[in-house]
Coordinates of C-alpha atoms and ligand atoms in Angstrom, one line a residue:
Chain A
V1116 CA 96.9 120.8 87.7
I1117 CA 99.0 117.9 88.9
Y1118 CA 98.1 114.6 87.4
L1119 CA 99.0 111.6 89.6
I1120 CA 99.1 108.4 87.9
T1121 CA 98.8 105.4 90.4
P1122 CA 98.7 101.8 89.2
T1123 CA 97.1 99.6 92.0
Y1124 CA 96.3 96.0 92.2
T1125 CA 94.1 93.8 94.5
R1126 CA 95.9 92.6 97.6
L1127 CA 95.1 92.6 101.5
E1128 CA 96.8 95.8 102.0
Q1129 CA 95.2 97.7 99.0
K1130 CA 92.6 99.7 100.6
A1131 CA 95.0 100.6 103.6
E1132 CA 97.4 102.1 101.1
L1133 CA 94.8 103.8 99.0
T1134 CA 93.5 105.4 102.2
R1135 CA 96.7 107.0 103.5
L1136 CA 97.7 108.0 100.0
S1137 CA 94.4 109.8 99.5
H1138 CA 94.8 111.6 102.9
T1139 CA 97.9 113.0 101.6
L1140 CA 96.3 114.0 98.2
M1141 CA 93.2 115.6 100.2
L1142 CA 95.7 118.3 101.3
V1143 CA 97.3 119.1 97.9
K1144 CA 95.4 121.8 95.9
N1145 CA 94.5 121.3 92.3
I1146 CA 95.3 117.7 91.6
H1147 CA 93.7 115.1 89.6
W1148 CA 94.2 111.3 90.5
I1149 CA 94.4 108.9 87.6
V1150 CA 94.1 105.3 89.3
I1151 CA 94.7 102.5 86.9
E1152 CA 93.6 99.0 88.3
D1153 CA 95.8 96.1 87.2
S1154 CA 92.7 94.0 86.5
E1155 CA 90.3 92.8 83.7
S1156 CA 87.6 95.0 85.2
Q1157 CA 87.3 97.8 87.7
T1158 CA 86.6 96.5 91.2
D1159 CA 83.8 97.7 93.4
L1160 CA 86.3 98.1 96.2
V1161 CA 88.3 100.8 94.2
A1162 CA 85.3 102.3 92.7
R1163 CA 83.6 102.9 96.0
F1164 CA 86.8 104.1 97.8
L1165 CA 87.4 106.6 95.0
K1166 CA 84.1 108.0 95.2
Q1167 CA 84.0 108.7 99.1
T1168 CA 87.3 110.4 98.8
G1169 CA 85.8 113.6 97.4
L1170 CA 88.9 114.0 95.0
N1171 CA 88.9 114.6 91.5
Y1172 CA 90.0 111.4 89.8
T1173 CA 89.7 109.1 86.7
H1174 CA 89.1 105.5 87.4
L1175 CA 90.6 103.0 84.6
N1176 CA 91.9 99.4 84.2
V1177 CA 94.2 97.3 82.2
P1178 CA 95.4 94.0 83.1
T1179 CA 99.2 93.0 83.0
P1180 CA 99.2 90.1 80.5
A1181 CA 99.9 86.8 82.3
E1182 CA 103.5 86.3 80.9
F1183 CA 104.5 89.7 82.9
K1184 CA 102.6 89.1 85.9
L1185 CA 104.3 88.3 89.1
N1186 CA 103.3 85.1 90.8
M1187 CA 102.6 84.9 94.6
D1188 CA 106.3 83.8 95.5
D1189 CA 108.1 85.7 92.9
P1190 CA 110.5 88.3 94.3
N1191 CA 108.9 91.7 93.4
W1192 CA 112.0 92.8 91.2
L1193 CA 111.5 89.9 88.9
K1194 CA 109.2 91.6 86.6
P1195 CA 108.1 95.1 85.8
R1196 CA 105.3 96.5 87.8
G1197 CA 102.7 98.9 86.6
V1198 CA 103.7 99.2 83.2
L1199 CA 100.6 99.0 81.2
Q1200 CA 98.8 100.8 83.9
R1201 CA 101.1 103.9 83.6
N1202 CA 100.8 103.8 79.8
A1203 CA 97.0 103.8 80.2
G1204 CA 97.3 106.8 82.4
L1205 CA 99.5 108.6 79.8
E1206 CA 96.9 107.7 76.9
W1207 CA 94.2 109.0 78.8
L1208 CA 96.1 112.4 79.5
R1209 CA 96.8 112.7 75.7
R1210 CA 93.3 112.2 74.8
N1211 CA 91.5 114.1 77.6
T1212 CA 93.7 117.1 78.3
S1213 CA 94.9 120.1 76.2
P1214 CA 97.9 121.7 78.1
R1215 CA 97.6 125.0 76.2
R1216 CA 94.2 125.5 77.8
Q1217 CA 95.0 124.2 81.0
P1218 CA 98.7 123.6 81.7
G1219 CA 99.5 120.6 83.8
V1220 CA 102.4 118.4 85.4
V1221 CA 102.4 114.7 85.6
Y1222 CA 103.8 112.5 88.4
F1223 CA 104.0 108.8 88.6
A1224 CA 102.4 108.1 92.3
D1225 CA 102.7 104.3 93.4
D1226 CA 100.2 103.6 95.9
D1227 CA 102.8 102.4 98.6
N1228 CA 105.2 105.4 98.5
T1229 CA 105.3 108.1 101.1
Y1230 CA 104.9 111.8 99.9
S1231 CA 105.4 114.8 101.8
L1232 CA 103.2 117.9 101.0
K1233 CA 106.0 119.9 100.0
L1234 CA 106.9 117.6 97.1
F1235 CA 103.9 118.8 95.3
D1236 CA 104.9 122.5 95.7
E1237 CA 108.1 121.7 94.1
M1238 CA 106.9 119.9 91.3
R1239 CA 104.1 122.1 90.4
F1240 CA 106.3 124.4 88.4
T1241 CA 107.9 122.0 86.0
K1242 CA 108.9 123.1 82.7
K1243 CA 110.2 120.1 81.1
V1244 CA 111.1 117.5 83.8
S1245 CA 111.9 118.3 87.3
V1246 CA 114.0 115.9 89.6
W1247 CA 114.7 115.2 93.2
P1248 CA 115.9 112.7 95.8
V1249 CA 114.2 109.7 96.7
G1250 CA 114.4 108.1 100.2
L1251 CA 114.7 104.4 101.0
V1252 CA 115.6 103.2 97.5
G1253 CA 118.3 101.2 95.7
Y1254 CA 119.5 99.6 99.0
L1255 CA 120.7 103.1 100.1
R1256 CA 119.5 105.8 102.3
Y1257 CA 118.5 107.7 99.3
E1258 CA 119.3 108.0 95.6
K1259 CA 119.6 111.6 94.1
P1260 CA 120.8 113.5 91.2
I1261 CA 124.1 115.3 92.0
V1262 CA 123.7 119.0 91.1
Q1263 CA 126.4 121.6 90.4
N1264 CA 125.8 125.2 89.5
G1265 CA 122.1 124.5 89.2
K1266 CA 122.5 121.6 86.7
V1267 CA 122.2 117.8 87.2
I1268 CA 125.8 116.5 86.5
A1269 CA 125.8 113.0 87.8
W1270 CA 123.9 110.7 90.1
F1271 CA 124.2 109.2 93.6
T1272 CA 123.2 105.5 93.0
Y1273 CA 124.7 102.2 93.2
W1274 CA 122.8 100.1 91.2
K1275 CA 123.3 100.3 87.2
P1276 CA 124.8 103.8 87.4
N1277 CA 125.2 103.9 83.7
R1278 CA 121.5 104.0 82.9
P1279 CA 120.6 107.3 80.8
F1280 CA 118.5 108.2 83.9
P1281 CA 119.3 106.2 86.9
M1282 CA 116.4 107.1 89.1
D1283 CA 113.3 105.8 90.6
M1284 CA 109.9 106.6 89.1
A1285 CA 109.1 108.7 92.2
G1286 CA 112.1 111.0 91.7
F1287 CA 110.8 113.0 88.6
A1288 CA 107.6 114.9 87.3
I1289 CA 107.0 115.9 83.7
N1290 CA 105.2 118.8 82.1
L1291 CA 102.0 117.7 80.4
Q1292 CA 103.0 119.6 77.2
L1293 CA 105.8 117.1 76.4
L1294 CA 103.3 114.0 76.4
H1295 CA 101.4 115.8 73.7
D1296 CA 104.5 116.9 71.9
H1297 CA 105.8 113.0 71.8
P1298 CA 102.7 110.9 71.4
E1299 CA 104.9 107.7 71.2
A1300 CA 106.7 108.1 74.5
A1301 CA 105.6 105.3 76.8
F1302 CA 106.9 102.5 79.3
T1303 CA 107.4 99.0 78.1
N1304 CA 107.5 95.4 79.4
S1305 CA 110.5 94.7 77.2
V1306 CA 113.2 96.6 78.5
Q1307 CA 115.8 95.4 81.2
R1308 CA 115.3 96.0 84.8
G1309 CA 115.7 99.5 85.8
Y1310 CA 115.3 100.9 82.4
Q1311 CA 111.5 102.1 82.6
E1312 CA 112.3 105.6 83.6
S1313 CA 115.1 106.1 81.1
T1314 CA 112.8 104.5 78.5
L1315 CA 110.1 107.0 79.0
L1316 CA 112.4 110.0 79.4
S1317 CA 114.3 109.1 76.2
G1318 CA 111.1 108.9 74.5
L1319 CA 110.3 112.5 75.4
K1320 CA 113.7 113.5 74.0
I1321 CA 115.0 114.8 77.3
S1322 CA 118.8 115.0 78.0
Q1323 CA 120.3 115.2 81.3
D1324 CA 120.8 119.0 80.6
D1325 CA 117.2 119.5 80.6
L1326 CA 116.5 118.3 84.1
E1327 CA 115.4 121.0 86.6
P1328 CA 116.7 120.1 90.1
K1329 CA 114.0 120.8 92.8
A1330 CA 113.9 120.2 96.7
N1331 CA 116.8 122.8 97.3
M1332 CA 119.2 121.6 94.7
C1333 CA 118.5 117.9 95.3
S1334 CA 119.6 118.2 98.9
E1335 CA 116.2 117.3 100.6
V1336 CA 114.3 113.9 101.0
L1337 CA 110.6 114.6 100.2
V1338 CA 109.4 111.2 99.1
W1339 CA 110.2 107.7 100.4
H1340 CA 110.0 104.5 98.5
T1341 CA 108.2 102.8 101.3
R1342 CA 106.9 99.2 100.9
T1343 CA 104.3 97.6 103.1
E1344 CA 104.7 94.2 104.5
K1345 CA 102.5 91.5 103.1
S1346 CA 100.0 90.4 105.7
K1347 CA 99.9 86.9 106.5
T1348 CA 96.4 85.3 107.2
R1349 CA 97.2 81.5 108.0
N1350 CA 94.7 82.0 110.9
E1351 CA 92.0 82.1 108.4
D1352 CA 92.4 78.3 107.8
N1353 CA 92.8 77.8 111.4
M1354 CA 89.4 79.5 112.3
I1355 CA 87.8 77.2 109.6
R1356 CA 89.3 74.1 111.1
K1357 CA 88.6 74.9 114.8
Y1358 CA 85.3 76.9 114.6
G1359 CA 83.9 76.0 111.0
R1360 CA 84.2 79.6 109.5
G1361 CA 86.8 82.2 108.8
S1362 CA 86.3 85.8 108.6
D1363 CA 83.1 87.2 106.8
P1364 CA 84.0 88.0 103.1
R1365 CA 81.3 90.6 103.4
V1366 CA 83.3 92.4 105.4
E1367 CA 85.6 94.8 103.3
V1368 CA 89.2 95.1 104.5
Chain B
V4 CA 89.4 116.6 122.0
I5 CA 90.8 113.3 120.7
Y6 CA 94.2 112.7 122.4
L7 CA 96.3 110.4 120.2
I8 CA 99.2 108.6 122.0
T9 CA 102.0 107.5 119.5
P10 CA 104.9 105.7 120.7
T11 CA 107.9 105.9 118.0
Y12 CA 111.4 105.0 117.8
T13 CA 114.4 105.9 115.6
R14 CA 114.6 103.9 112.4
L15 CA 115.0 104.5 108.5
E16 CA 111.3 104.5 107.9
Q17 CA 110.3 106.6 110.8
K18 CA 110.0 110.2 109.1
A19 CA 108.0 108.7 106.3
E20 CA 105.8 106.9 108.8
L21 CA 105.2 109.9 110.7
T22 CA 104.7 112.0 107.6
R23 CA 101.9 110.0 106.2
L24 CA 100.2 109.8 109.8
S25 CA 100.4 113.5 110.3
H26 CA 98.5 113.9 107.0
T27 CA 95.7 111.7 108.2
L28 CA 95.6 113.7 111.6
M29 CA 95.7 117.2 109.6
L30 CA 92.3 116.2 108.4
V31 CA 90.7 115.7 111.9
K32 CA 89.2 118.3 113.9
N33 CA 90.2 118.9 117.5
I34 CA 92.9 116.6 118.1
H35 CA 96.0 116.6 120.2
W36 CA 99.0 114.6 119.2
I37 CA 101.1 113.0 122.1
V38 CA 104.2 111.6 120.6
I39 CA 106.6 109.8 122.8
E40 CA 110.0 108.9 121.5
D41 CA 111.5 105.5 122.8
S42 CA 115.0 107.2 123.3
E43 CA 117.0 108.8 126.1
S44 CA 116.3 112.3 124.8
Q45 CA 114.2 113.8 122.1
T46 CA 115.6 113.7 118.7
D47 CA 115.8 117.0 116.5
L48 CA 114.4 114.9 113.6
V49 CA 111.2 114.3 115.4
A50 CA 111.1 117.8 117.0
R51 CA 111.6 119.5 113.7
F52 CA 108.9 117.3 112.1
L53 CA 106.3 118.0 114.8
K54 CA 106.8 121.6 114.6
Q55 CA 106.3 121.8 110.8
T56 CA 103.2 119.8 110.9
G57 CA 101.2 122.6 112.5
L58 CA 99.3 120.2 114.5
N59 CA 98.4 120.5 118.3
Y60 CA 101.1 118.2 119.9
T61 CA 103.3 117.3 123.0
H62 CA 106.6 115.8 122.3
L63 CA 107.9 113.3 125.0
N64 CA 110.3 110.8 125.4
V65 CA 111.2 107.7 127.6
P66 CA 113.7 104.9 126.7
T67 CA 112.8 101.2 126.9
P68 CA 114.9 99.6 129.5
A69 CA 117.7 97.6 127.8
E70 CA 116.4 94.3 128.9
F71 CA 113.0 94.9 127.3
K72 CA 114.4 96.3 124.2
L73 CA 114.2 94.4 120.8
N74 CA 117.5 93.5 119.0
M75 CA 117.9 94.2 115.5
D76 CA 117.4 90.6 114.5
D77 CA 114.6 89.6 117.0
P78 CA 111.2 88.8 115.8
N79 CA 109.0 91.6 116.3
W80 CA 106.7 89.9 118.8
L81 CA 109.3 88.8 121.1
K82 CA 109.1 91.7 123.3
P83 CA 106.4 94.2 124.1
R84 CA 106.8 97.4 122.2
G85 CA 106.0 101.1 123.2
V86 CA 104.9 100.1 126.7
L87 CA 106.8 102.8 128.7
Q88 CA 106.1 105.2 126.0
R89 CA 102.1 104.8 126.2
N90 CA 102.4 105.1 129.9
A91 CA 104.2 108.3 129.6
G92 CA 101.5 109.5 127.5
L93 CA 98.8 108.3 130.0
E94 CA 100.8 110.0 132.8
W95 CA 101.1 113.3 130.8
L96 CA 97.2 113.2 130.4
R97 CA 96.5 112.7 134.1
R98 CA 98.6 115.9 134.8
N99 CA 97.7 118.1 132.0
T100 CA 94.0 117.6 131.4
S101 CA 90.8 118.1 133.4
P102 CA 88.1 116.3 131.8
R103 CA 85.2 118.0 133.6
R104 CA 86.4 121.4 132.0
Q105 CA 87.4 119.9 128.7
P106 CA 86.2 116.3 128.0
G107 CA 88.1 114.1 125.9
V108 CA 88.9 110.6 124.4
V109 CA 92.2 108.8 124.2
Y110 CA 93.2 106.6 121.4
F111 CA 96.5 104.6 121.0
A112 CA 97.8 105.4 117.3
D113 CA 100.9 103.4 116.6
D114 CA 103.0 105.3 113.9
D115 CA 102.9 102.4 111.3
N116 CA 99.1 101.8 111.3
T117 CA 96.5 103.1 108.5
Y118 CA 93.6 105.0 110.0
S119 CA 90.5 106.0 108.1
L120 CA 88.9 109.6 108.8
K121 CA 85.7 107.9 109.7
L122 CA 87.5 106.2 112.7
F123 CA 87.8 109.5 114.4
D124 CA 84.1 110.4 113.9
E125 CA 83.3 106.9 115.4
M126 CA 85.5 107.2 118.5
R127 CA 84.7 110.9 119.4
F128 CA 81.5 110.0 121.4
T129 CA 83.0 107.3 123.7
K130 CA 81.3 107.4 127.0
K131 CA 83.6 104.5 128.8
V132 CA 85.6 102.6 126.1
S133 CA 84.4 102.1 122.5
V134 CA 85.5 99.1 120.2
W135 CA 85.6 98.2 116.7
P136 CA 87.2 95.8 114.1
V137 CA 91.0 96.1 113.1
G138 CA 92.1 95.0 109.7
L139 CA 95.1 92.9 108.9
V140 CA 96.0 91.7 112.5
G141 CA 96.3 88.3 114.3
Y142 CA 97.1 86.5 111.0
L143 CA 93.5 87.1 109.9
R144 CA 91.9 89.6 107.7
Y145 CA 90.6 91.1 110.5
E146 CA 89.7 90.7 114.3
K147 CA 86.7 92.2 115.6
P148 CA 84.1 92.1 118.6
I149 CA 81.0 90.1 117.8
V150 CA 77.9 92.2 118.6
Q151 CA 74.4 90.9 119.6
N152 CA 71.6 93.4 120.5
G153 CA 74.1 96.4 120.6
K154 CA 76.3 94.5 122.8
V155 CA 79.8 92.8 122.7
I156 CA 79.2 89.0 123.2
A157 CA 82.2 87.5 122.0
W158 CA 85.3 88.1 119.8
F159 CA 86.5 87.1 116.3
T160 CA 90.0 86.1 117.0
Y161 CA 92.3 83.0 116.7
W162 CA 95.1 83.8 119.0
K163 CA 94.6 83.6 122.8
P164 CA 91.0 84.1 122.5
N165 CA 90.5 83.6 126.4
R166 CA 92.3 86.9 127.2
P167 CA 89.9 89.3 128.9
F168 CA 89.8 91.7 125.9
P169 CA 91.3 89.8 123.0
M170 CA 91.8 92.7 120.7
D171 CA 94.7 94.9 119.4
M172 CA 95.6 98.4 120.6
A173 CA 94.3 99.9 117.6
G174 CA 90.8 98.5 118.3
F175 CA 89.5 100.8 121.1
A176 CA 89.5 104.2 122.7
I177 CA 88.8 105.4 126.3
N178 CA 87.1 108.3 127.8
L179 CA 89.6 110.6 129.3
Q180 CA 87.7 110.8 132.7
L181 CA 88.2 107.1 133.1
L182 CA 92.0 107.8 133.3
H183 CA 91.5 110.3 136.1
D184 CA 89.2 108.1 138.0
H185 CA 91.8 105.1 137.9
P186 CA 95.2 106.9 138.4
E187 CA 97.1 103.4 138.7
A188 CA 95.9 101.9 135.4
A189 CA 98.7 101.3 133.0
F190 CA 100.4 99.1 130.8
T191 CA 103.3 96.9 132.1
N192 CA 106.4 95.1 130.5
S193 CA 105.7 92.1 132.9
V194 CA 102.6 90.5 131.4
Q195 CA 102.5 87.7 128.9
R196 CA 102.3 88.5 125.2
G197 CA 99.0 89.7 124.2
Y198 CA 97.9 91.0 127.7
Q199 CA 98.7 94.6 127.2
E200 CA 95.1 95.8 126.2
S201 CA 93.7 93.6 128.8
T202 CA 95.9 94.9 131.5
L203 CA 95.1 98.5 130.9
L204 CA 91.2 97.8 130.5
S205 CA 91.1 95.8 133.6
G206 CA 92.8 98.5 135.4
L207 CA 90.2 101.1 134.2
K208 CA 87.7 98.4 135.9
I209 CA 85.9 97.8 132.5
S210 CA 83.9 94.9 131.9
Q211 CA 82.9 93.4 128.5
D212 CA 79.4 94.7 129.1
D213 CA 80.7 98.3 129.2
L214 CA 82.0 98.2 125.7
E215 CA 80.5 100.6 123.2
P216 CA 80.5 98.9 119.6
K217 CA 81.4 101.4 116.9
A218 CA 81.7 101.2 113.0
N219 CA 78.1 100.1 112.4
M220 CA 78.0 97.5 115.2
C221 CA 81.5 96.5 114.4
S222 CA 80.8 95.6 110.8
E223 CA 83.3 97.9 109.2
V224 CA 87.0 97.9 109.1
L225 CA 88.3 101.6 109.6
V226 CA 91.7 100.8 110.6
W227 CA 94.5 98.6 109.6
H228 CA 97.4 97.2 111.4
T229 CA 99.8 97.8 108.5
R230 CA 103.5 97.2 108.9
T231 CA 106.3 98.8 106.8
E232 CA 109.1 96.6 105.4
K233 CA 112.5 97.3 107.0
S234 CA 114.7 99.2 104.2
K235 CA 117.8 97.4 103.4
T236 CA 121.0 99.7 102.8
R237 CA 123.6 97.3 101.9
N238 CA 124.7 99.4 99.0
E239 CA 125.8 102.1 101.5
D240 CA 129.0 99.7 102.1
N241 CA 129.2 99.1 98.4
M242 CA 129.4 102.8 97.7
I243 CA 132.2 103.3 100.2
R244 CA 134.1 100.4 99.0
K245 CA 133.7 101.4 95.4
Y246 CA 133.7 105.3 95.6
G247 CA 134.9 106.0 98.9
R248 CA 131.8 107.3 100.2
G249 CA 128.2 106.6 101.2
S250 CA 125.2 108.9 101.4
D251 CA 125.7 112.2 103.0
P252 CA 124.7 111.9 106.7
R253 CA 123.5 115.5 106.8
V254 CA 120.8 114.6 104.5
E255 CA 117.8 113.7 106.6
V256 CA 115.7 110.7 105.3
Ligands
UDP2822 O1 101.1 93.2 90.0 C1 101.1 94.4 90.1 C2 102.2 94.9 91.1 C3 102.3 96.3 91.4 N1 101.2 97.1 90.7 C4 101.4 98.6 91.2 O2 102.6 99.1 90.6 C5 103.3 100.0 91.3 C6 104.6 99.5 91.8 O3 104.6 98.5 92.4 P1 105.3 98.0 93.7 O4 105.0 99.1 94.7 O5 104.9 96.8 94.2 O6 106.8 98.0 93.2 P2 108.0 98.4 94.1 O7 108.5 99.7 93.3 O8 107.8 98.8 95.3 O9 109.1 97.5 94.1 C7 102.5 100.1 92.7 O10 101.6 101.3 92.5 C8 101.5 98.9 92.6 O11 100.3 99.0 93.2 C9 100.6 96.7 89.9 O12 99.7 97.5 89.2 N2 100.4 95.3 89.6
UDP2823 O1 111.5 99.6 120.0 C1 110.5 100.0 119.8 C2 109.6 99.4 118.8 C3 108.4 100.1 118.4 N1 107.9 101.2 119.2 C4 106.7 101.9 118.8 O2 105.7 101.1 119.4 C5 104.6 101.0 118.6 C6 104.3 99.5 118.2 O3 105.4 98.9 117.5 P1 105.3 98.1 116.2 O4 104.4 98.8 115.2 O5 106.7 97.9 115.8 O6 104.7 96.6 116.6 P2 103.6 95.9 115.8 O7 102.4 96.0 116.7 O8 103.3 96.3 114.6 O9 104.1 94.4 116.1 C7 104.8 101.7 117.3 O10 104.1 103.0 117.3 C8 106.4 101.8 117.2 O11 106.9 103.0 116.6 C9 108.6 101.6 120.1 O12 108.4 102.8 120.6 N2 110.0 101.3 120.4
MN2824 MN1 106.5 100.4 95.8
MN2825 MN1 102.9 98.2 114.1

């Protein structure tokens, strides 16, 4: 089974993002989608959405504490995003799976990225941690592990290249057994920008030598760190001013 | 058959966009995807991409003339987008289909929008022109036809509400027979902003009374006018300056 851990939060584009991600997942065999809302309670929108997909899923929620939460006008990179949500996914897996009976692979699938179907074939046979290139990230066309003789020997990345694992969350998957073997491994809101991935992998006692290069020795881009434009809705106010009413709040977008 | 007309153009996010759109289409029965590149010739990237999808498709191309083409820093709305490409799709349909033998419905599916699967069920039984709400468009949560007693009587829209058909390209589908009955109907680069949809529908001799409201009398949002952020790649130059080389151009993104 491939377990997909997807943090998500309420915003105008949320249902659209989850919709297209769900279509990708409908085409992948043997998956379990763990969707964790960044909220005080589970929303009806996400609950109804997940139900109608027909996918295997688990719906969780945990709010990001106010001090770590992005404000509307903050640049996106200012604070970590999805940290407690991904940890909630990891905890759920530790409590609800037993890899000896049912082996699994865990992947962090943000709701706004784009995934090729081939990516899931590649990650399915992860022994410890598998890695591959990620497109449209780090202000580069792609970032990727550099492979020589079947081993990761360096990283193609510009930003903070000296991190232990200078790669994006979308660039690796881990064997479920590792989570059980290292029950303390987790993400944290208290590390520097860019160190989430390294924190988790260090907690799992992974070294660079353990990494399994996929996607044809890391030569193919099979996942893209796409981001969706924030929708502007300034005409809602204009509608109210001019006609006395904006859009119907009962119409779910 | 549902014929989908998708204009597309070369940019960093193109393959990602086409990838997630193709996943949606793989889940829809009985479709034919007409992909028209805005280019002098068909690119290998799109040709290879389409082939590996396994979908029924036709690959066409026609360049937008320089005078109508957006420059890198132009705001998106400055010039019409996809006009000649959609017309090429319409011409292909007129030459290569015969609706009396094989009925069809035609929908304009931009490569960056998000489509629910239910949308295709709704449009499949279009007699002349069917219509429905579009989410995240017109600086509103949604725009939509207003329906009373099963008829479109007005429009929920703020921008240029007096257009004959004040709706987005994603908000309607047409019966294939209409294209054959009105061989001159087309889009054009020479109308005001916002008048593409109205120009085509007027060319098809459609009146508001002909419109068939779908999506539960236009009360459900089943398609979203999402837009993808332009990826910045300023670290490509930094890589060259610092290490003497940027990303490998042979790695397709
Ligand atoms: O306040 C937030 C912001 C983001 N996210 C989720 O965390 C992940 C990463 O966020 P985002 O895609 O905005 O960050 P990026 O990596 O694109 O900068 C996504 O699945 C979001 O839905 C969240 O749960 N709460
Ligand atoms: O120079 C261009 C710009 C856009 N498009 C295509 O035309 C459609 C509409 O463009 P876009 O989504 O950028 O416009 P929007 O409606 O989102 O403003 C999309 O399928 C694009 O791929 C094109 O063929 N050539
Ligand atoms: Mn993201
Ligand atoms: Mn668009």
